[in-house]
Amino acid sequence: MTSLFEDGKNVPCTVIEVEPNVVTQVKTVGTDGYGALQVGYGFRKDKRTTSALKGHFKKAGVESKRKLVEFREKGDYASFGDLANGAVLSVSDVFAEGEYVDVIGTSKGKGFQGVVKRHGFAGVGQATHGQHNRLRAPGSVGACSTPARVFPGMRMAGQMGNERVKVQNLRVLKVDAANNLLVVSGAVPGPKGGFVQIEK
Amino acid sequence: MDAIINLVRDGFNKRIEHPEFKGGDTITVEYLITEGAKTRPQKFQGVVLQRSGTGATETFTVRKMSGNVGVERIFSFSNPSITSIEVNKRGVVRRARIFYIRELTGKKARIKEKRMK
């Protein structure tokens, strides 16, 4: 993350490298039951591409791509119909300054975490006055013989992070077509150098 | 990724050159403030407590005594609304971050001035 200044105000922002995406498949209601655009991104060695995927790329007439992502057609969207396989979408084709986008990524994995970190619990009681082993404990998880079970969805310790996260309504601050860069306000999920999906 | 970082640093997130100063120095920061539709310059003079961060996000903290109340302001080096920074005094301090000055008042809060050759 870095920051830009607008009228003397510091706007925290993230720079995202957006190399041109290549259309690999256009799905339509007629053929697939729903409208969507499948795009490929990045480089994948042919040696590391499965035969099934190779066929898919060959059909579209594009080189093997590292990532394949599908964008569903939204209600108010113009149809993707005018885009054909192999069409190249660069940053400036899709995004403009001042627009709002959603960014989807995989959050940084934090491992198996307790309830204090994972759910913001306050822990139990005091550290002193005879307390023992309870400082970061979850406390009660429910009543006794009625209902005689723990309700599903009870917040407990477990894996934190490393999950799909969508951050909504990030403002596009800059579009740099020459360097394939996109600057959005705020933070996006995932580590530095991670892959994200940007939706309008 | 380093290439992008350099690109961002040299491109749209350029640092503005200011005179060199560090913790313990007394500086005057002149910056533009917007009140409604009008913009006017304002000065803030005080002791630098710390410099923090690197590159485009580097900031510095200035502390001054306004009557009996300490006032601290954090400025960003790359903020274009800072019109000028003037170094008034070079102070002799033994550390880069002089937070201990917050607890001191009166004669104890003085910082010795560095002798220039």
Coordinates of C-alpha atoms in Angstrom, one line a residue:
Chain A
M1 CA 0.0 0.0 0.0
T2 CA 1.0 3.6 -0.5
S3 CA -0.8 6.9 -0.3
L4 CA -1.9 9.6 -2.6
F5 CA -3.0 13.1 -1.7
E6 CA -6.2 14.7 -2.6
D7 CA -6.7 18.4 -1.5
G8 CA -4.1 17.9 1.1
K9 CA -5.8 14.8 2.4
N10 CA -3.9 11.5 2.6
V11 CA -5.8 8.7 0.7
P12 CA -4.4 5.3 1.4
C13 CA -4.3 3.2 -1.7
T14 CA -3.1 0.0 -3.3
V15 CA -1.4 -0.3 -6.7
I16 CA -2.5 -3.4 -8.7
E17 CA -0.7 -4.5 -11.8
V18 CA -3.2 -5.5 -14.4
E19 CA -1.7 -7.0 -17.4
P20 CA -4.0 -7.4 -20.4
N21 CA -6.6 -10.2 -19.9
V22 CA -7.5 -12.4 -22.8
V23 CA -11.0 -13.7 -23.5
T24 CA -10.9 -17.5 -23.5
Q25 CA -14.6 -18.2 -23.6
V26 CA -17.9 -16.3 -24.0
K27 CA -20.7 -18.1 -22.3
T28 CA -24.2 -17.2 -23.3
V29 CA -27.7 -18.1 -22.0
G30 CA -28.3 -20.1 -25.2
T31 CA -25.3 -22.4 -25.0
D32 CA -24.4 -22.5 -21.3
G33 CA -27.5 -21.4 -19.5
Y34 CA -26.0 -18.2 -18.2
G35 CA -24.1 -15.3 -19.6
A36 CA -20.5 -14.9 -18.5
L37 CA -17.1 -14.0 -19.8
Q38 CA -14.1 -16.2 -19.1
V39 CA -10.7 -14.5 -19.2
G40 CA -7.2 -15.8 -18.8
Y41 CA -4.3 -14.0 -17.2
G42 CA -0.6 -14.6 -16.8
F43 CA 1.7 -17.1 -18.3
R44 CA 1.6 -20.9 -17.9
K45 CA 4.1 -23.2 -19.5
D46 CA 2.6 -25.6 -22.0
K47 CA 4.5 -28.4 -20.2
R48 CA 2.5 -27.6 -17.0
T49 CA -0.8 -27.4 -18.7
T50 CA -3.1 -30.4 -18.6
S51 CA -4.3 -31.7 -21.9
A52 CA -7.9 -30.8 -21.1
L53 CA -6.9 -27.2 -20.5
K54 CA -4.6 -27.2 -23.6
G55 CA -7.6 -28.1 -25.7
H56 CA -9.6 -25.4 -24.1
F57 CA -7.0 -22.8 -24.9
K58 CA -6.5 -24.1 -28.4
K59 CA -10.2 -23.8 -29.0
A60 CA -10.0 -20.1 -28.0
G61 CA -6.9 -19.6 -30.0
V62 CA -4.8 -18.3 -27.1
E63 CA -1.6 -19.3 -25.3
S64 CA -1.8 -21.2 -22.0
K65 CA -2.8 -18.9 -19.2
R66 CA -1.9 -19.1 -15.5
K67 CA -5.3 -18.0 -14.2
L68 CA -8.8 -18.5 -15.6
V69 CA -11.5 -16.5 -14.1
E70 CA -15.2 -16.1 -15.0
F71 CA -17.1 -12.9 -14.7
R72 CA -20.9 -13.3 -14.6
E73 CA -23.0 -11.1 -16.7
K74 CA -24.9 -8.7 -14.4
G75 CA -28.4 -7.5 -15.0
D76 CA -27.6 -4.0 -16.1
Y77 CA -24.5 -4.9 -18.1
A78 CA -24.4 -4.7 -21.8
S79 CA -24.0 -8.1 -23.2
F80 CA -20.5 -9.5 -23.6
G81 CA -21.6 -10.6 -27.1
D82 CA -19.3 -8.2 -29.0
L83 CA -16.3 -9.8 -27.4
A84 CA -14.8 -12.8 -29.2
N85 CA -12.3 -15.4 -28.1
G86 CA -8.8 -14.0 -28.0
A87 CA -9.9 -10.4 -27.5
V88 CA -7.5 -8.5 -25.3
L89 CA -8.8 -6.5 -22.4
S90 CA -6.4 -4.0 -20.9
V91 CA -6.9 -1.8 -17.8
S92 CA -8.0 1.3 -19.6
D93 CA -10.6 -0.7 -21.7
V94 CA -12.4 -1.7 -18.6
F95 CA -11.8 0.8 -15.8
A96 CA -11.9 4.6 -15.6
E97 CA -10.9 7.0 -12.8
G98 CA -13.6 7.7 -10.3
E99 CA -15.4 4.4 -10.7
Y100 CA -16.1 2.0 -7.9
V101 CA -14.9 -1.6 -8.1
D102 CA -15.0 -4.7 -5.9
V103 CA -11.8 -6.6 -5.4
I104 CA -11.8 -10.3 -4.6
G105 CA -8.8 -12.1 -3.3
T106 CA -7.6 -14.8 -0.9
S107 CA -6.8 -13.3 2.5
K108 CA -3.5 -13.9 4.2
G109 CA -3.6 -17.2 6.1
K110 CA -3.2 -16.8 9.9
G111 CA -3.4 -20.5 10.8
F112 CA -5.4 -22.0 13.6
Q113 CA -6.4 -19.1 15.8
G114 CA -8.2 -18.8 19.1
V115 CA -11.5 -16.9 19.6
V116 CA -9.8 -13.8 20.8
K117 CA -8.0 -13.2 17.6
R118 CA -10.5 -14.9 15.3
H119 CA -13.7 -13.4 16.6
G120 CA -12.7 -10.6 18.8
F121 CA -13.7 -12.3 22.1
A122 CA -12.5 -10.6 25.2
G123 CA -11.3 -13.7 27.0
V124 CA -12.5 -14.8 30.4
G125 CA -12.1 -12.8 33.6
Q126 CA -8.9 -11.6 35.1
A127 CA -5.3 -12.6 34.8
T128 CA -4.7 -12.7 38.5
H129 CA -6.8 -13.4 41.7
G130 CA -6.5 -17.1 41.3
Q131 CA -7.4 -17.3 37.6
H132 CA -5.7 -20.0 35.8
N133 CA -5.5 -21.0 32.1
R134 CA -8.7 -19.0 31.3
L135 CA -7.3 -15.7 30.0
R136 CA -8.0 -16.2 26.3
A137 CA -10.7 -18.9 26.6
P138 CA -14.1 -18.7 24.8
G139 CA -16.2 -19.1 28.0
S140 CA -19.6 -20.8 27.7
V141 CA -20.7 -22.3 24.4
G142 CA -24.3 -22.7 25.5
A143 CA -26.8 -24.0 28.0
C144 CA -27.0 -27.5 29.7
S145 CA -29.5 -30.2 29.2
T146 CA -31.8 -28.0 27.1
P147 CA -30.8 -28.0 24.2
A148 CA -28.1 -30.5 25.2
R149 CA -26.0 -29.6 22.2
V150 CA -24.0 -26.8 20.8
F151 CA -25.8 -24.7 18.2
P152 CA -24.3 -24.8 14.7
G153 CA -22.3 -21.7 13.8
M154 CA -21.1 -21.2 17.3
R155 CA -18.0 -19.1 17.0
M156 CA -15.0 -21.1 18.1
A157 CA -11.3 -21.4 17.4
G158 CA -10.2 -22.6 14.0
Q159 CA -8.5 -21.7 10.7
M160 CA -8.4 -18.0 10.2
G161 CA -7.6 -16.3 6.9
N162 CA -6.7 -18.0 3.6
E163 CA -10.2 -17.6 2.4
R164 CA -12.0 -15.8 -0.4
V165 CA -12.7 -12.2 0.6
K166 CA -14.4 -9.5 -1.4
V167 CA -13.8 -5.9 -0.6
Q168 CA -16.6 -3.7 -2.0
N169 CA -16.7 -0.2 -3.4
L170 CA -13.1 0.7 -3.7
R171 CA -12.6 3.9 -5.7
V172 CA -10.4 3.9 -8.7
L173 CA -7.9 6.7 -8.2
K174 CA -5.7 6.2 -11.2
V175 CA -5.5 4.1 -14.4
D176 CA -2.0 3.9 -15.9
A177 CA -2.5 2.3 -19.3
A178 CA 1.2 2.6 -20.3
N179 CA 2.4 0.6 -17.3
N180 CA -0.7 -1.6 -16.8
L181 CA -1.3 -0.2 -13.3
L182 CA -4.5 0.4 -11.4
V183 CA -4.6 2.3 -8.2
V184 CA -7.6 1.8 -5.9
S185 CA -8.4 3.4 -2.6
G186 CA -8.0 1.3 0.5
A187 CA -6.6 -2.2 1.1
V188 CA -7.2 -5.3 -0.9
P189 CA -7.2 -8.9 0.4
G190 CA -4.1 -11.1 0.2
P191 CA -0.3 -10.8 0.4
K192 CA 1.9 -8.6 -1.7
G193 CA 2.2 -10.1 -5.2
G194 CA -1.0 -12.1 -4.7
F195 CA -3.7 -12.5 -7.4
V196 CA -6.9 -10.5 -7.1
Q197 CA -10.1 -10.4 -9.2
I198 CA -11.5 -6.9 -9.9
E199 CA -15.1 -6.5 -10.6
K200 CA -17.1 -3.4 -11.7
Chain B
M1 CA 7.4 -6.4 -8.1
D2 CA 10.4 -4.2 -7.4
A3 CA 10.0 -2.7 -10.8
I4 CA 6.5 -1.7 -10.0
I5 CA 7.4 -0.2 -6.7
N6 CA 10.1 1.9 -8.3
L7 CA 7.7 2.9 -11.0
V8 CA 5.2 4.1 -8.4
R9 CA 7.8 5.8 -6.4
D10 CA 9.2 7.8 -9.3
G11 CA 5.9 8.2 -11.1
F12 CA 2.8 9.4 -9.5
N13 CA 3.9 9.2 -5.9
K14 CA 6.9 11.5 -6.1
R15 CA 8.5 12.7 -2.9
I16 CA 8.8 16.4 -2.5
E17 CA 12.3 17.6 -1.5
H18 CA 12.6 19.2 1.9
P19 CA 15.6 20.2 4.0
E20 CA 17.1 17.4 6.1
F21 CA 16.1 17.3 9.7
K22 CA 15.8 14.7 12.5
G23 CA 14.3 14.2 16.0
G24 CA 15.2 17.1 18.3
D25 CA 15.4 19.7 15.7
T26 CA 13.0 22.7 15.8
I27 CA 11.3 23.4 12.6
T28 CA 8.6 25.6 11.1
V29 CA 6.2 23.9 8.7
E30 CA 4.1 26.0 6.5
Y31 CA 1.2 24.3 4.9
L32 CA -2.1 25.3 3.2
I33 CA -5.3 24.8 5.0
T34 CA -8.7 25.0 3.4
E35 CA -11.5 26.7 5.2
G36 CA -14.7 26.5 3.2
A37 CA -13.7 27.8 -0.2
K38 CA -10.6 29.7 0.9
T39 CA -7.1 28.4 1.2
R40 CA -4.6 30.1 3.3
P41 CA -1.1 29.2 4.6
Q42 CA -0.6 28.3 8.2
K43 CA 2.6 27.8 10.2
F44 CA 3.3 25.2 12.8
Q45 CA 6.5 25.5 14.7
G46 CA 7.8 22.9 17.2
V47 CA 10.2 20.2 18.0
V48 CA 10.4 17.1 15.8
L49 CA 9.6 14.0 17.8
Q50 CA 10.3 11.4 15.2
R51 CA 10.4 10.5 11.6
S52 CA 8.5 7.4 10.7
G53 CA 8.1 5.2 7.6
T54 CA 9.9 5.2 4.3
G55 CA 9.4 6.5 0.8
A56 CA 6.1 8.1 -0.1
T57 CA 4.5 7.2 3.2
E58 CA 7.2 8.8 5.4
T59 CA 5.9 11.1 8.1
F60 CA 7.2 13.3 10.8
T61 CA 5.7 14.4 14.1
V62 CA 6.1 17.9 15.4
R63 CA 5.2 18.9 18.9
K64 CA 4.7 22.4 20.2
M65 CA 3.4 23.8 23.5
S66 CA 0.3 25.9 23.0
G67 CA 0.0 27.6 26.4
N68 CA 0.0 24.7 28.8
V69 CA -1.2 22.1 26.4
G70 CA 1.1 20.1 24.2
V71 CA 0.0 19.9 20.5
E72 CA 1.3 17.3 18.1
R73 CA 0.9 17.2 14.4
I74 CA 1.9 14.4 12.0
F75 CA 2.8 15.6 8.6
S76 CA 3.5 13.5 5.5
F77 CA 6.6 14.2 3.5
S78 CA 4.9 13.8 0.2
N79 CA 1.9 16.0 1.1
P80 CA 1.8 18.6 -1.6
S81 CA 0.0 21.1 0.7
I82 CA 3.2 21.6 2.7
T83 CA 4.6 24.7 1.0
S84 CA 7.9 24.9 3.0
I85 CA 9.8 23.5 5.9
E86 CA 12.3 25.7 7.7
V87 CA 14.9 24.3 10.1
N88 CA 15.2 26.8 13.0
K89 CA 17.4 24.9 15.4
R90 CA 19.5 21.7 15.3
G91 CA 19.1 20.0 18.7
V92 CA 21.4 17.7 20.5
V93 CA 19.6 14.5 21.4
R94 CA 20.8 11.0 21.9
R95 CA 18.0 9.2 20.2
A96 CA 16.0 9.3 17.0
R97 CA 12.6 9.4 18.7
I98 CA 12.4 11.7 21.6
F99 CA 9.0 10.8 23.2
Y100 CA 10.5 11.4 26.6
I101 CA 10.0 15.1 26.0
R102 CA 6.3 14.7 26.4
E103 CA 6.7 14.2 30.1
L104 CA 9.0 17.1 30.6
T105 CA 8.0 20.7 31.0
G106 CA 9.7 24.0 31.7
K107 CA 13.4 24.0 32.0
K108 CA 13.7 20.2 31.7
A109 CA 12.1 20.3 28.3
R110 CA 14.9 22.3 26.8
I111 CA 17.0 20.8 24.1
K112 CA 20.6 21.9 23.7
E113 CA 21.4 23.4 20.4
K114 CA 24.0 21.8 18.2
R115 CA 27.0 23.9 17.6
M116 CA 27.6 24.5 13.9
K117 CA 31.1 24.5 12.6

